[in-house]
Short mmCIF file of C-alpha atoms and ligand atoms in Angstrom, two decimals:
data_model
loop_
_atom_site.label_atom_id
_atom_site.label_comp_id
_atom_site.label_asym_id
_atom_site.label_seq_id
_atom_site.Cartn_x
_atom_site.Cartn_y
_atom_site.Cartn_z
CA MET A 22 0.20 0.09 0.06
CA ASP A 23 2.87 2.53 0.08
CA HIS A 24 3.80 4.82 -2.77
CA GLU A 25 6.72 2.76 -3.82
CA ALA A 26 4.36 0.19 -4.59
CA MET A 27 2.31 2.47 -6.78
CA THR A 28 5.08 3.51 -8.90
CA THR A 29 4.01 3.20 -12.64
CA ASP A 30 7.10 4.19 -14.44
CA LEU A 31 9.00 1.23 -14.47
CA ARG A 32 11.91 0.84 -16.88
CA PRO A 33 11.08 -0.58 -20.29
CA ASP A 34 12.83 -3.82 -20.45
CA GLY A 35 14.25 -5.64 -23.66
CA ALA A 36 12.17 -8.79 -22.98
CA GLY A 37 8.76 -7.04 -23.06
CA ALA A 38 6.71 -4.35 -21.62
CA ALA A 39 6.98 -3.56 -18.10
CA VAL A 40 4.18 -5.06 -15.76
CA PRO A 41 3.79 -2.64 -12.84
CA LEU A 42 2.20 -3.70 -9.51
CA LEU A 43 -0.43 -1.29 -10.13
CA ASP A 44 -1.29 1.34 -12.90
CA LEU A 45 -3.61 3.92 -11.98
CA LYS A 46 -3.13 6.00 -15.23
CA ALA A 47 -5.21 3.51 -17.35
CA GLN A 48 -8.26 3.95 -15.00
CA PHE A 49 -7.73 7.58 -14.80
CA ALA A 50 -7.61 8.06 -18.62
CA SER A 51 -11.03 6.22 -18.91
CA LEU A 52 -12.69 8.66 -16.63
CA ARG A 53 -10.80 11.62 -17.14
CA ALA A 54 -13.52 14.09 -18.51
CA GLU A 55 -16.16 12.93 -15.66
CA ILE A 56 -13.58 13.41 -12.99
CA LEU A 57 -12.44 16.62 -14.04
CA ALA A 58 -15.86 17.86 -14.41
CA ALA A 59 -17.05 16.58 -10.82
CA ILE A 60 -14.01 18.42 -9.55
CA GLU A 61 -14.74 21.66 -11.36
CA GLY A 62 -18.21 21.25 -9.74
CA VAL A 63 -16.93 21.31 -6.43
CA CYS A 64 -14.73 24.33 -7.37
CA ASP A 65 -17.70 26.27 -8.47
CA ARG A 66 -19.77 25.34 -5.50
CA GLN A 67 -16.73 26.36 -2.98
CA GLN A 68 -18.02 24.23 -0.43
CA PHE A 69 -15.12 21.94 0.71
CA ILE A 70 -16.30 20.24 3.73
CA LEU A 71 -18.91 17.81 4.58
CA GLY A 72 -21.15 18.97 1.64
CA PRO A 73 -23.57 17.19 -0.83
CA GLU A 74 -20.71 15.17 -2.29
CA VAL A 75 -19.71 13.61 1.07
CA ARG A 76 -23.48 12.84 1.98
CA ALA A 77 -24.27 11.28 -1.56
CA LEU A 78 -21.04 9.15 -1.10
CA GLU A 79 -22.21 8.21 2.57
CA ASP A 80 -25.47 7.10 1.10
CA ALA A 81 -24.24 5.08 -2.01
CA LEU A 82 -21.49 3.29 0.00
CA SER A 83 -23.41 2.42 3.04
CA ARG A 84 -26.10 1.03 0.79
CA TYR A 85 -23.42 -0.81 -1.12
CA SER A 86 -22.04 -2.24 2.13
CA GLN A 87 -25.52 -3.39 3.21
CA CYS A 88 -25.49 -0.78 6.18
CA ALA A 89 -27.76 1.83 7.18
CA HIS A 90 -25.19 4.48 8.08
CA GLY A 91 -21.98 5.83 6.59
CA ILE A 92 -19.57 8.42 7.89
CA GLY A 93 -17.13 9.63 5.66
CA VAL A 94 -13.81 10.39 7.23
CA SER A 95 -10.30 11.31 6.29
CA SER A 96 -8.66 7.80 5.65
CA GLY A 97 -9.11 4.24 6.62
CA THR A 98 -6.77 4.94 9.72
CA ASP A 99 -9.04 7.62 11.04
CA ALA A 100 -12.04 5.19 10.27
CA LEU A 101 -10.55 2.84 12.62
CA LEU A 102 -9.46 5.32 15.23
CA LEU A 103 -12.97 6.78 15.15
CA ALA A 104 -14.59 3.40 15.71
CA LEU A 105 -12.44 2.69 18.68
CA MET A 106 -13.19 6.12 20.18
CA ALA A 107 -17.02 5.61 19.45
CA LEU A 108 -16.83 2.37 21.41
CA GLY A 109 -15.16 4.25 24.25
CA ILE A 110 -12.02 2.25 24.08
CA GLY A 111 -9.11 3.65 25.79
CA PRO A 112 -6.08 3.18 28.38
CA GLY A 113 -6.56 0.06 30.42
CA ASP A 114 -8.32 -1.60 27.66
CA ALA A 115 -7.32 -4.47 25.28
CA VAL A 116 -8.45 -5.19 21.65
CA ILE A 117 -7.92 -8.67 20.10
CA THR A 118 -6.34 -8.54 16.21
CA THR A 119 -4.54 -10.09 13.82
CA PRO A 120 -0.69 -9.76 13.64
CA TYR A 121 -0.75 -9.93 9.84
CA SER A 122 -2.12 -6.73 8.47
CA PHE A 123 -1.09 -3.14 7.36
CA PHE A 124 0.13 -1.29 10.55
CA ALA A 125 -2.83 1.02 11.11
CA THR A 126 -5.07 -2.15 12.53
CA ALA A 127 -2.89 -2.25 15.40
CA GLY A 128 -1.45 1.30 15.37
CA THR A 129 -5.07 2.79 16.07
CA ILE A 130 -5.46 0.52 19.00
CA ALA A 131 -2.39 1.72 20.54
CA ARG A 132 -3.07 5.29 19.50
CA VAL A 133 -6.37 5.41 21.77
CA GLY A 134 -4.14 4.16 24.64
CA ALA A 135 -5.67 0.43 24.68
CA ARG A 136 -3.20 -2.76 24.17
CA PRO A 137 -3.20 -4.64 20.90
CA VAL A 138 -3.60 -8.45 21.62
CA PHE A 139 -2.48 -10.64 18.54
CA CYS A 140 -3.96 -14.00 17.81
CA ASP A 141 -2.46 -15.80 14.89
CA ILE A 142 -3.83 -16.13 11.46
CA ASP A 143 -5.10 -18.94 9.43
CA PRO A 144 -2.41 -19.81 6.91
CA ALA A 145 -4.86 -20.44 4.24
CA SER A 146 -6.67 -17.26 4.25
CA TYR A 147 -3.99 -15.07 6.28
CA ASN A 148 -6.96 -13.74 8.19
CA LEU A 149 -7.55 -14.09 12.01
CA SER A 150 -7.84 -17.69 12.97
CA PRO A 151 -11.06 -18.46 14.94
CA ALA A 152 -9.12 -21.52 16.23
CA ALA A 153 -6.44 -19.25 17.58
CA LEU A 154 -8.93 -16.87 19.09
CA GLU A 155 -10.84 -19.66 20.92
CA SER A 156 -7.76 -20.90 22.38
CA TRP A 157 -6.92 -17.23 23.67
CA PHE A 158 -10.16 -17.13 25.34
CA ARG A 159 -9.84 -20.54 26.95
CA THR A 160 -6.23 -19.91 28.19
CA ALA A 161 -5.36 -16.20 28.43
CA CYS A 162 -8.02 -14.36 30.15
CA ASP A 163 -10.06 -14.29 33.26
CA ARG A 164 -13.62 -13.18 33.89
CA ASP A 165 -14.13 -10.56 36.76
CA GLY A 166 -17.85 -10.00 37.08
CA ASP A 167 -18.87 -8.34 33.73
CA ALA A 168 -15.12 -7.79 32.84
CA LEU A 169 -12.93 -10.12 30.84
CA ILE A 170 -9.26 -9.33 31.82
CA GLU A 171 -6.27 -10.22 29.75
CA ARG A 172 -3.97 -12.28 32.38
CA ARG A 173 -0.73 -11.13 31.15
CA SER A 174 -1.37 -7.30 31.36
CA GLY A 175 -4.55 -6.93 33.59
CA ALA A 176 -6.11 -4.96 30.55
CA ARG A 177 -9.93 -5.24 29.98
CA VAL A 178 -10.65 -7.03 26.62
CA ARG A 179 -13.27 -4.55 24.95
CA ALA A 180 -13.47 -5.56 21.05
CA ILE A 181 -12.24 -8.10 18.39
CA LEU A 182 -10.87 -6.32 15.35
CA PRO A 183 -10.56 -8.91 12.52
CA VAL A 184 -9.25 -7.72 9.16
CA HIS A 185 -10.60 -9.08 5.70
CA LEU A 186 -7.18 -9.01 4.32
CA PHE A 187 -6.32 -8.86 0.54
CA GLY A 188 -10.26 -8.46 -0.14
CA GLN A 189 -11.36 -11.89 1.38
CA CYS A 190 -13.63 -11.86 4.52
CA ALA A 191 -12.40 -13.37 7.55
CA ASP A 192 -14.24 -16.50 8.81
CA MET A 193 -16.71 -14.44 10.58
CA LYS A 194 -19.49 -16.82 12.02
CA PRO A 195 -17.12 -18.35 14.50
CA ILE A 196 -15.60 -15.16 15.37
CA GLU A 197 -19.27 -13.66 15.94
CA ALA A 198 -19.92 -16.74 18.00
CA LEU A 199 -17.14 -15.84 20.30
CA ALA A 200 -17.72 -12.29 20.36
CA ALA A 201 -21.31 -13.03 21.46
CA ARG A 202 -20.33 -15.39 24.07
CA HIS A 203 -18.05 -12.79 25.70
CA SER A 204 -20.36 -9.71 24.80
CA LEU A 205 -17.57 -8.11 22.87
CA PRO A 206 -18.34 -5.74 19.81
CA ILE A 207 -16.39 -6.54 16.64
CA ILE A 208 -14.76 -3.82 14.57
CA GLU A 209 -14.12 -4.96 10.78
CA ASP A 210 -11.15 -3.54 9.23
CA ALA A 211 -12.61 -3.44 5.75
CA ALA A 212 -9.98 -1.50 4.16
CA GLN A 213 -9.03 -3.82 1.66
CA ALA A 214 -12.55 -5.57 1.15
CA ILE A 215 -15.08 -3.14 0.08
CA GLY A 216 -17.83 -5.13 -1.52
CA ALA A 217 -16.36 -8.49 -0.29
CA GLU A 218 -18.97 -10.99 0.91
CA ALA A 219 -18.82 -13.66 3.88
CA ASP A 220 -19.93 -17.14 2.77
CA ASP A 221 -23.59 -16.17 3.64
CA GLY A 222 -23.54 -13.06 1.38
CA ARG A 223 -23.14 -10.64 4.11
CA ARG A 224 -20.90 -7.72 3.02
CA ALA A 225 -17.81 -6.54 4.66
CA GLY A 226 -18.40 -3.74 7.18
CA SER A 227 -22.01 -4.95 7.78
CA ILE A 228 -21.33 -7.82 9.99
CA GLY A 229 -19.78 -6.33 13.03
CA ALA A 230 -20.75 -3.06 15.13
CA ILE A 231 -18.70 -0.89 12.76
CA GLY A 232 -17.12 -1.56 9.40
CA CYS A 233 -13.94 0.61 8.37
CA LEU A 234 -13.27 1.37 4.64
CA SER A 235 -10.37 2.95 3.00
CA PHE A 236 -10.26 4.76 -0.15
CA PHE A 237 -6.26 4.91 -0.47
CA PRO A 238 -5.66 5.11 -4.03
CA SER A 239 -4.36 1.64 -4.28
CA LYS A 240 -7.63 0.14 -2.75
CA ASN A 241 -10.28 -1.10 -5.13
CA LEU A 242 -12.00 2.21 -5.01
CA GLY A 243 -9.18 4.65 -4.60
CA ALA A 244 -9.51 8.34 -4.01
CA PHE A 245 -6.94 11.20 -5.31
CA GLY A 246 -5.28 11.09 -1.78
CA ASP A 247 -6.53 9.93 1.53
CA ALA A 248 -10.24 9.16 2.52
CA GLY A 249 -12.15 6.54 4.39
CA MET A 250 -15.64 5.71 5.75
CA CYS A 251 -17.25 4.03 8.79
CA VAL A 252 -20.30 2.07 8.20
CA THR A 253 -22.70 0.75 10.76
CA GLN A 254 -26.21 -0.58 11.24
CA ASP A 255 -26.60 1.30 14.60
CA PRO A 256 -28.02 4.91 14.52
CA GLU A 257 -26.41 5.67 17.95
CA LEU A 258 -23.10 4.67 16.88
CA ALA A 259 -23.30 6.58 13.59
CA GLU A 260 -24.47 9.75 15.50
CA ARG A 261 -21.49 9.39 18.03
CA MET A 262 -19.06 8.97 15.20
CA ARG A 263 -20.75 11.99 13.39
CA VAL A 264 -20.15 14.19 16.53
CA LEU A 265 -16.40 12.76 17.16
CA ARG A 266 -15.79 13.60 13.53
CA VAL A 267 -15.90 17.17 14.28
CA HIS A 268 -14.11 17.46 17.56
CA GLY A 269 -17.13 16.28 19.35
CA GLY A 270 -18.95 19.69 18.65
CA LYS A 271 -22.74 19.41 19.00
CA PRO A 272 -24.11 22.02 18.58
CA LYS A 273 -21.08 23.63 16.86
CA TYR A 274 -18.58 25.08 19.33
CA HIS A 275 -20.06 23.17 22.29
CA HIS A 276 -18.12 20.03 23.22
CA GLY A 277 -19.75 17.31 25.42
CA VAL A 278 -16.75 14.90 24.30
CA ILE A 279 -13.34 15.24 22.82
CA GLY A 280 -13.27 14.13 19.14
CA ALA A 281 -10.80 15.37 16.42
CA ASN A 282 -10.97 16.27 12.78
CA PHE A 283 -11.71 13.25 10.82
CA ARG A 284 -13.71 14.96 7.98
CA LEU A 285 -13.84 13.74 4.53
CA ASP A 286 -13.20 16.46 1.66
CA GLU A 287 -15.83 17.28 -1.00
CA LEU A 288 -13.11 16.72 -3.64
CA GLN A 289 -12.50 13.38 -2.60
CA ALA A 290 -16.04 12.43 -2.29
CA ALA A 291 -16.67 13.88 -5.85
CA VAL A 292 -13.96 11.69 -7.49
CA LEU A 293 -15.09 8.67 -5.62
CA ARG A 294 -18.73 9.26 -6.68
CA VAL A 295 -17.54 9.21 -10.33
CA LYS A 296 -15.57 6.01 -9.61
CA PHE A 297 -18.02 4.14 -7.46
CA PRO A 298 -20.32 2.86 -10.46
CA HIS A 299 -17.42 1.12 -11.94
CA LEU A 300 -16.31 -0.66 -8.85
CA ASP A 301 -18.33 -3.94 -9.60
CA ASP A 302 -16.75 -4.09 -13.08
CA TRP A 303 -13.22 -3.50 -11.67
CA THR A 304 -13.74 -6.33 -9.17
CA ALA A 305 -14.90 -8.69 -11.73
CA ALA A 306 -11.85 -7.93 -13.97
CA ARG A 307 -9.70 -8.70 -10.93
CA GLN A 308 -11.57 -11.85 -10.27
CA ARG A 309 -10.88 -12.62 -14.12
CA ASN A 310 -7.26 -12.03 -13.47
CA ALA A 311 -7.14 -14.27 -10.45
CA ALA A 312 -8.78 -17.03 -12.34
CA CYS A 313 -6.25 -16.60 -15.21
CA TYR A 314 -3.27 -16.76 -12.79
CA ARG A 315 -4.60 -20.01 -11.49
CA ASP A 316 -4.87 -21.45 -14.85
CA ALA A 317 -1.52 -20.02 -16.01
CA PHE A 318 0.15 -21.40 -12.90
CA ALA A 319 -1.34 -24.86 -13.15
CA ARG A 320 0.05 -25.03 -16.71
CA SER A 321 3.44 -23.65 -15.74
CA GLY A 322 5.01 -26.61 -14.39
CA VAL A 323 5.92 -24.58 -11.07
CA ALA A 324 2.53 -25.20 -9.43
CA GLN A 325 4.49 -27.10 -6.67
CA GLN A 326 6.70 -24.08 -5.64
CA VAL A 327 4.04 -21.39 -6.09
CA GLY A 328 1.18 -21.67 -3.42
CA MET A 329 -2.16 -20.16 -4.73
CA PRO A 330 -4.30 -17.80 -2.48
CA ASP A 331 -7.30 -19.28 -0.95
CA GLU A 332 -10.03 -19.60 -3.09
CA PRO A 333 -13.30 -19.19 -1.04
CA VAL A 334 -16.17 -21.91 -2.02
CA ALA A 335 -18.72 -19.39 -1.09
CA GLY A 336 -18.63 -15.66 -0.48
CA ARG A 337 -17.09 -12.88 -2.63
CA HIS A 338 -13.46 -12.29 -2.93
CA ILE A 339 -12.66 -8.90 -4.33
CA TYR A 340 -8.94 -9.48 -4.84
CA ASN A 341 -7.46 -6.28 -3.68
CA GLN A 342 -4.23 -8.33 -3.76
CA PHE A 343 -3.29 -11.62 -5.41
CA VAL A 344 -0.72 -13.04 -2.86
CA VAL A 345 1.24 -16.35 -3.53
CA ARG A 346 3.33 -18.22 -1.18
CA VAL A 347 6.90 -18.93 -2.51
CA PRO A 348 10.30 -20.28 -1.39
CA ARG A 349 13.20 -18.01 -1.93
CA ARG A 350 10.75 -15.13 -1.80
CA ASP A 351 13.07 -12.41 -1.79
CA GLU A 352 15.28 -13.64 -4.43
CA LEU A 353 12.34 -14.00 -6.72
CA ARG A 354 11.32 -10.51 -5.94
CA ARG A 355 14.59 -9.11 -7.06
CA PHE A 356 14.56 -11.55 -10.28
CA LEU A 357 11.07 -10.06 -11.15
CA ALA A 358 12.23 -6.40 -10.43
CA GLU A 359 15.18 -6.96 -13.09
CA ARG A 360 12.51 -7.89 -15.52
CA ALA A 361 10.57 -4.76 -14.61
CA ILE A 362 7.71 -6.83 -13.00
CA GLY A 363 6.32 -5.17 -9.86
CA THR A 364 5.51 -7.04 -6.74
CA GLU A 365 5.15 -6.18 -3.10
CA VAL A 366 5.51 -7.97 0.15
CA TYR A 367 2.44 -7.52 2.36
CA TYR A 368 3.77 -7.63 4.97
CA PRO A 369 7.59 -8.36 5.83
CA VAL A 370 7.09 -7.88 9.52
CA PRO A 371 4.30 -8.99 11.49
CA LEU A 372 2.87 -6.50 13.86
CA HIS A 373 3.72 -8.28 17.00
CA ARG A 374 7.56 -8.05 15.83
CA GLN A 375 7.38 -4.46 15.11
CA PRO A 376 9.78 -2.51 17.03
CA CYS A 377 7.52 -0.11 18.35
CA PHE A 378 5.25 -2.92 20.01
CA ALA A 379 8.28 -4.41 21.92
CA TYR A 380 6.62 -3.16 24.94
CA LEU A 381 4.12 -6.06 24.39
CA GLY A 382 6.90 -8.43 25.21
CA HIS A 383 6.38 -10.69 22.23
CA ALA A 384 9.01 -13.18 20.70
CA ASP A 385 9.62 -14.84 17.56
CA GLY A 386 7.45 -17.96 17.58
CA ASP A 387 4.54 -16.42 19.38
CA CYS A 388 2.41 -16.23 16.16
CA PRO A 389 4.34 -18.72 14.09
CA GLU A 390 1.58 -18.71 10.97
CA ALA A 391 1.98 -14.88 10.67
CA GLU A 392 5.79 -15.19 10.89
CA ALA A 393 5.69 -17.69 7.97
CA ALA A 394 3.48 -15.65 5.80
CA ALA A 395 5.77 -12.73 6.39
CA ARG A 396 8.76 -14.76 4.97
CA GLU A 397 6.84 -16.49 2.18
CA SER A 398 4.20 -14.15 0.70
CA LEU A 399 4.44 -11.96 -2.48
CA ALA A 400 1.59 -9.90 -3.93
CA LEU A 401 1.65 -9.98 -7.89
CA PRO A 402 -0.01 -7.57 -10.21
CA ILE A 403 -3.78 -7.97 -10.23
CA TYR A 404 -5.21 -4.62 -11.13
CA PRO A 405 -8.29 -4.48 -13.52
CA GLU A 406 -6.56 -3.17 -16.53
CA LEU A 407 -3.82 -5.70 -16.48
CA ARG A 408 -3.68 -7.35 -19.95
CA ALA A 409 -3.58 -11.23 -20.39
CA ASP A 410 -0.07 -10.94 -22.24
CA GLN A 411 1.16 -9.08 -19.07
CA LEU A 412 0.02 -11.69 -16.50
CA GLU A 413 1.37 -14.34 -19.05
CA GLN A 414 4.61 -12.71 -18.58
CA VAL A 415 4.59 -12.58 -15.02
CA VAL A 416 4.01 -16.29 -14.90
CA ALA A 417 6.47 -17.08 -17.38
CA ALA A 418 9.20 -15.23 -15.47
CA ILE A 419 8.20 -16.97 -12.19
CA ALA A 420 8.39 -20.34 -13.80
CA HIS A 421 11.66 -19.34 -15.45
CA PHE A 422 13.03 -18.65 -11.87
CA TYR A 423 11.95 -21.86 -10.55
CA GLY A 424 12.36 -23.86 -13.68
C1 LIG B 23 -5.08 0.70 3.92
C2 LIG B 23 -5.39 0.07 5.15
C3 LIG B 23 -5.52 0.70 6.22
C4 LIG B 23 -5.49 2.33 6.42
O1 LIG B 23 -6.13 2.94 5.45
P1 LIG B 23 -5.56 4.42 4.95
O2 LIG B 23 -6.61 4.98 4.17
O3 LIG B 23 -4.29 4.24 4.23
O4 LIG B 23 -5.43 5.11 6.28
C5 LIG B 23 -5.95 0.08 7.34
N1 LIG B 23 -6.10 -1.21 7.31
C6 LIG B 23 -5.83 -2.02 6.46
C7 LIG B 23 -5.80 -3.38 6.33
C8 LIG B 23 -5.36 -1.51 5.17
O5 LIG B 23 -5.04 -2.22 3.98
#
């Protein structure tokens, strides 16, 4: 998700055209006139903050995510922060999450003063493992009246924060059952999963108390900068988030609670509203590319070496990323870079091993599946405009490396 990963001007290569990890220029070219007109409309109105574009986007995307309410915010990170604040999570609290995600998932938990608790992932889906979660509840906490206390820290467990990584929903039914048994709300990090569906057809963001979306440019629905949204079914949580979004002022300049500036710009909302009607087509193109990769790798002769991503039998995977598992990953990545093929490692350091979380006292081996994924995973180009010949070029280069 970083900017390096989005670089589109790769060197030309003698063996063929470059294959960037992501190329946003093609998408912009197809919508250029419409997007510029939408931006011009905002300029003409000179209403830049929480205006009609933001409201219309909140309507459209909350409905798309099967939710009653949408609260447009300044980024996916701020969506997570706002969700945690709306649930009153802070110092002395703990939130259970996955160690294998973008930093914001755990960073925001720590940022509100709470303690991130990491349960390992399922190696097939890279998502929070219900078995690891169940085992944690059985062995690592104690009940004290109504409160559930993490034994190691004494912190009060307040929420579960699963991530729908790479565009595939976490295994939500058992996670919901555990959350219900322990009376904990679920916050969904759906930053990579807009429109993804669980096996029963429920959409990412609609399953927990609050869902958090990101419109970072490399997400399936990307803004021209930072933007995000919280979605929820709960009118009270929605109202609390709307107030916290504007420094807790209600009415204006009267502050019953302390919020922050989490607002979404009209300009970003206008761009997103032009792009949104194309989202399902783009997702379908990503799904086609994923199917083509599976075919091409099956024919490549290196199917043994290259582990394909989980393919959900039910549900809807939106393939924000197509992540394979490979031996000699870093060597392969350099080999592909020399051939002007862009890849990225999501993520090289699991969250429980990040230096800033050393105070949590984790060691290697605490989340072995996340650690293995961090050593072996490699994201390949999957963006909608990727051509069949480019995809074949990626697979041929990988086959060459192992062949
Ligand atoms: C992108 C992302 C975020 C943060 O979103 P921003 O809009 O970049 O702040 C949070 N969690 C996950 C899993 C993400 O991929």
